Amino acid sequence: MLWLMRFSRFFSAVMALVVLSPSLQSFPLMPPTDSENLFSFWKASVFRNADKCGSNQRGVSGEMSVCDPSLVHVAITLDIEYLRSSIAAVHSILQHSLCSENIFFHFLVFETNLELIVQSTFPQLKFFDPKIVRNLISISVRQVLEQPLNYARNYLADLLEGCVSRVIYLDSDLVVVDDISKLWSTSLGSKTIGAPETVPINKSHLGSDQNT
């Protein structure tokens, strides 16, 4: 099942500690598996807004409202194989954001051995039926492409709250080196989607210096 985890910059800033530190888990610990031994992260620094960023809208509970118009919404998929990359991507976004507290992350998670970590750390989850995705994928394509996470970006409108009219989807294997608000403020005109152009690649030169 594909899960949508919704939380603000605060959770993301301490994500490296909360998600991966056994001492903070509420469920009984099992002997670590080989995959669990692969991850070891330090707690991220606390990221604060600059004075010019202003304050966010807060609900009755004091939590940030997902409908706050000042928020920058970022969607990223989480997968056990790319968890290190996802942590690095989140950290790079926060590190280069002038208004880091205005970043609202939406993490998409499929059923993996991350399930217990997700359940104990983020109890407020929104569920999405992966069959909706699978039924739209031709069986003639490679089986590896039939995984729902590969197509989750196409269904963000069904996953996110109705008040979220704009979202930046990022692959987990990247590092952001500038303020993401610049990308957020880019006008799309009458277009629905903005995406980078595909760089032409000479496959015969893959792995060589000629393709760098």
XYZ file of C-alpha atoms in Angstrom:
212
model
C 0.000 0.000 0.000
C 1.235 3.465 -0.849
C 1.285 5.875 2.078
C 1.393 9.623 2.138
C 3.195 11.074 5.133
C 2.434 14.719 5.792
C 4.543 16.853 8.056
C 6.274 20.183 8.187
C 9.868 21.349 8.200
C 10.261 20.580 11.915
C 9.812 16.855 11.427
C 12.132 16.920 8.448
C 14.874 18.671 10.376
C 15.009 15.864 12.905
C 14.089 13.138 10.447
C 17.581 11.651 10.428
C 17.339 11.050 14.170
C 13.678 10.127 14.582
C 13.357 7.744 11.659
C 16.622 5.944 12.161
C 17.301 5.967 15.896
C 16.106 2.737 17.592
C 16.021 4.469 20.979
C 13.089 6.599 19.827
C 10.929 3.796 18.466
C 7.768 2.855 20.355
C 7.543 -0.722 19.070
C 9.558 -3.688 20.448
C 12.951 -3.823 18.819
C 13.950 -6.805 16.735
C 17.528 -7.876 16.064
C 18.881 -5.557 13.362
C 18.867 -6.895 9.824
C 21.630 -6.373 7.303
C 19.654 -3.552 5.669
C 19.098 -1.811 9.010
C 22.822 -1.873 9.693
C 23.367 0.122 6.510
C 21.960 3.315 8.041
C 23.657 5.566 10.550
C 22.873 9.291 10.630
C 23.609 12.235 12.873
C 20.799 14.498 13.994
C 20.334 17.390 11.583
C 20.742 20.973 12.707
C 17.670 23.017 13.588
C 16.639 25.196 10.668
C 14.851 28.494 11.349
C 13.187 31.105 9.175
C 14.925 34.386 8.501
C 13.202 37.469 9.929
C 11.841 38.458 6.505
C 9.901 35.179 6.194
C 7.137 36.134 8.605
C 5.056 33.683 10.625
C 3.063 30.640 9.552
C -0.612 29.953 10.107
C -1.138 27.584 13.018
C -4.143 25.492 13.898
C -5.804 25.208 17.305
C -3.224 22.590 18.326
C -0.385 24.908 17.359
C 0.592 22.759 14.390
C 1.293 24.257 10.996
C -1.700 24.200 8.660
C -1.100 22.375 5.380
C -3.331 24.981 3.729
C -1.075 27.879 4.729
C -0.495 29.830 1.469
C 3.064 30.697 2.522
C 4.159 27.046 2.421
C 6.329 25.479 -0.254
C 5.094 21.918 -0.836
C 7.687 19.297 -1.761
C 6.860 15.655 -2.543
C 9.511 12.913 -2.367
C 9.253 9.125 -2.471
C 10.891 7.093 0.288
C 12.382 3.712 -0.513
C 14.735 1.591 1.572
C 17.259 1.478 -1.280
C 17.353 5.259 -1.598
C 16.860 6.268 2.035
C 20.348 7.743 2.325
C 19.736 9.821 -0.793
C 16.352 10.983 0.513
C 17.893 12.163 3.786
C 20.560 14.049 1.846
C 17.942 15.599 -0.442
C 15.804 16.819 2.473
C 18.834 18.220 4.281
C 20.041 20.072 1.179
C 16.612 21.654 0.682
C 16.451 22.905 4.264
C 20.076 24.017 4.330
C 19.672 26.285 1.312
C 16.209 27.666 2.135
C 15.935 31.168 3.540
C 12.501 30.244 4.909
C 13.157 26.622 5.851
C 10.213 26.512 8.259
C 7.930 27.161 5.300
C 8.903 23.893 3.605
C 6.191 21.238 3.894
C 7.278 17.746 2.869
C 4.938 15.053 1.556
C 6.671 11.656 1.657
C 5.298 8.767 -0.408
C 6.071 5.325 0.988
C 5.345 1.840 -0.353
C 5.166 -1.323 1.798
C 8.755 -2.218 2.659
C 10.663 -2.931 5.838
C 10.222 0.793 6.565
C 6.642 0.033 7.595
C 7.232 -0.266 11.360
C 9.396 2.846 11.402
C 6.742 4.791 9.522
C 3.910 3.538 11.743
C 5.605 4.441 15.014
C 7.080 7.741 13.899
C 4.259 9.230 11.840
C 0.890 7.924 13.113
C -1.170 10.315 10.977
C -0.989 8.743 7.536
C -3.218 9.049 4.490
C -3.672 5.877 2.444
C -3.755 5.466 -1.312
C -4.702 2.267 -3.128
C -1.748 1.209 -5.351
C -4.127 -0.844 -7.519
C -5.273 2.429 -9.054
C -1.752 2.808 -10.381
C -1.070 -0.809 -11.300
C -4.231 -1.132 -13.390
C -3.070 1.707 -15.623
C 0.327 0.174 -16.397
C 0.730 -2.013 -19.467
C 1.980 -5.516 -18.709
C 4.160 -5.239 -21.786
C 6.609 -2.936 -20.026
C 9.377 -4.198 -17.796
C 8.076 -5.603 -14.512
C 10.355 -3.338 -12.506
C 8.389 -0.370 -13.868
C 5.154 -1.771 -12.436
C 5.995 -0.525 -8.939
C 3.503 2.130 -7.737
C 6.205 4.500 -6.480
C 7.412 4.960 -10.047
C 4.048 6.494 -10.924
C 3.077 8.166 -7.655
C 3.940 11.603 -9.031
C 1.135 11.226 -11.578
C -1.437 10.868 -8.797
C -0.356 13.632 -6.434
C -3.616 15.472 -7.093
C -5.459 12.484 -5.582
C -3.067 12.195 -2.645
C -2.729 15.769 -1.440
C -5.299 17.944 0.294
C -7.602 19.939 -1.952
C -6.141 23.219 -0.739
C -2.697 22.268 -2.084
C -2.804 23.601 -5.639
C 0.914 23.404 -6.363
C 3.661 20.946 -5.416
C 7.269 20.299 -6.387
C 8.038 16.628 -6.989
C 11.706 15.704 -6.603
C 13.525 12.448 -7.176
C 15.204 11.222 -4.012
C 18.651 10.917 -5.608
C 19.434 14.613 -5.914
C 20.963 17.455 -3.934
C 19.492 20.968 -4.012
C 22.134 23.711 -4.145
C 19.922 26.822 -4.133
C 16.791 28.109 -2.422
C 13.896 25.929 -3.584
C 11.536 28.898 -3.217
C 13.023 30.231 -6.468
C 11.736 27.155 -8.264
C 8.434 27.408 -6.394
C 7.882 30.994 -7.549
C 8.577 30.193 -11.211
C 5.529 31.022 -13.314
C 4.147 28.205 -15.454
C 1.835 30.493 -17.366
C -1.037 28.434 -18.739
C 0.895 25.180 -18.366
C -0.102 22.548 -15.805
C 3.298 20.933 -15.357
C 6.843 22.249 -15.483
C 9.711 19.801 -15.992
C 13.375 19.939 -17.029
C 14.301 18.928 -20.542
C 15.864 15.531 -21.050
C 19.558 15.813 -21.821
C 20.465 13.841 -24.970
C 22.744 10.913 -24.171
C 24.902 8.927 -26.537
C 24.416 5.432 -25.114
C 27.585 4.217 -26.768
C 29.526 6.566 -24.505
C 27.838 5.649 -21.215
C 30.405 5.331 -18.448
C 33.047 7.232 -20.393
C 34.389 10.760 -20.011
C 32.704 11.717 -23.291
C 29.303 11.594 -21.604
C 30.076 13.916 -18.693
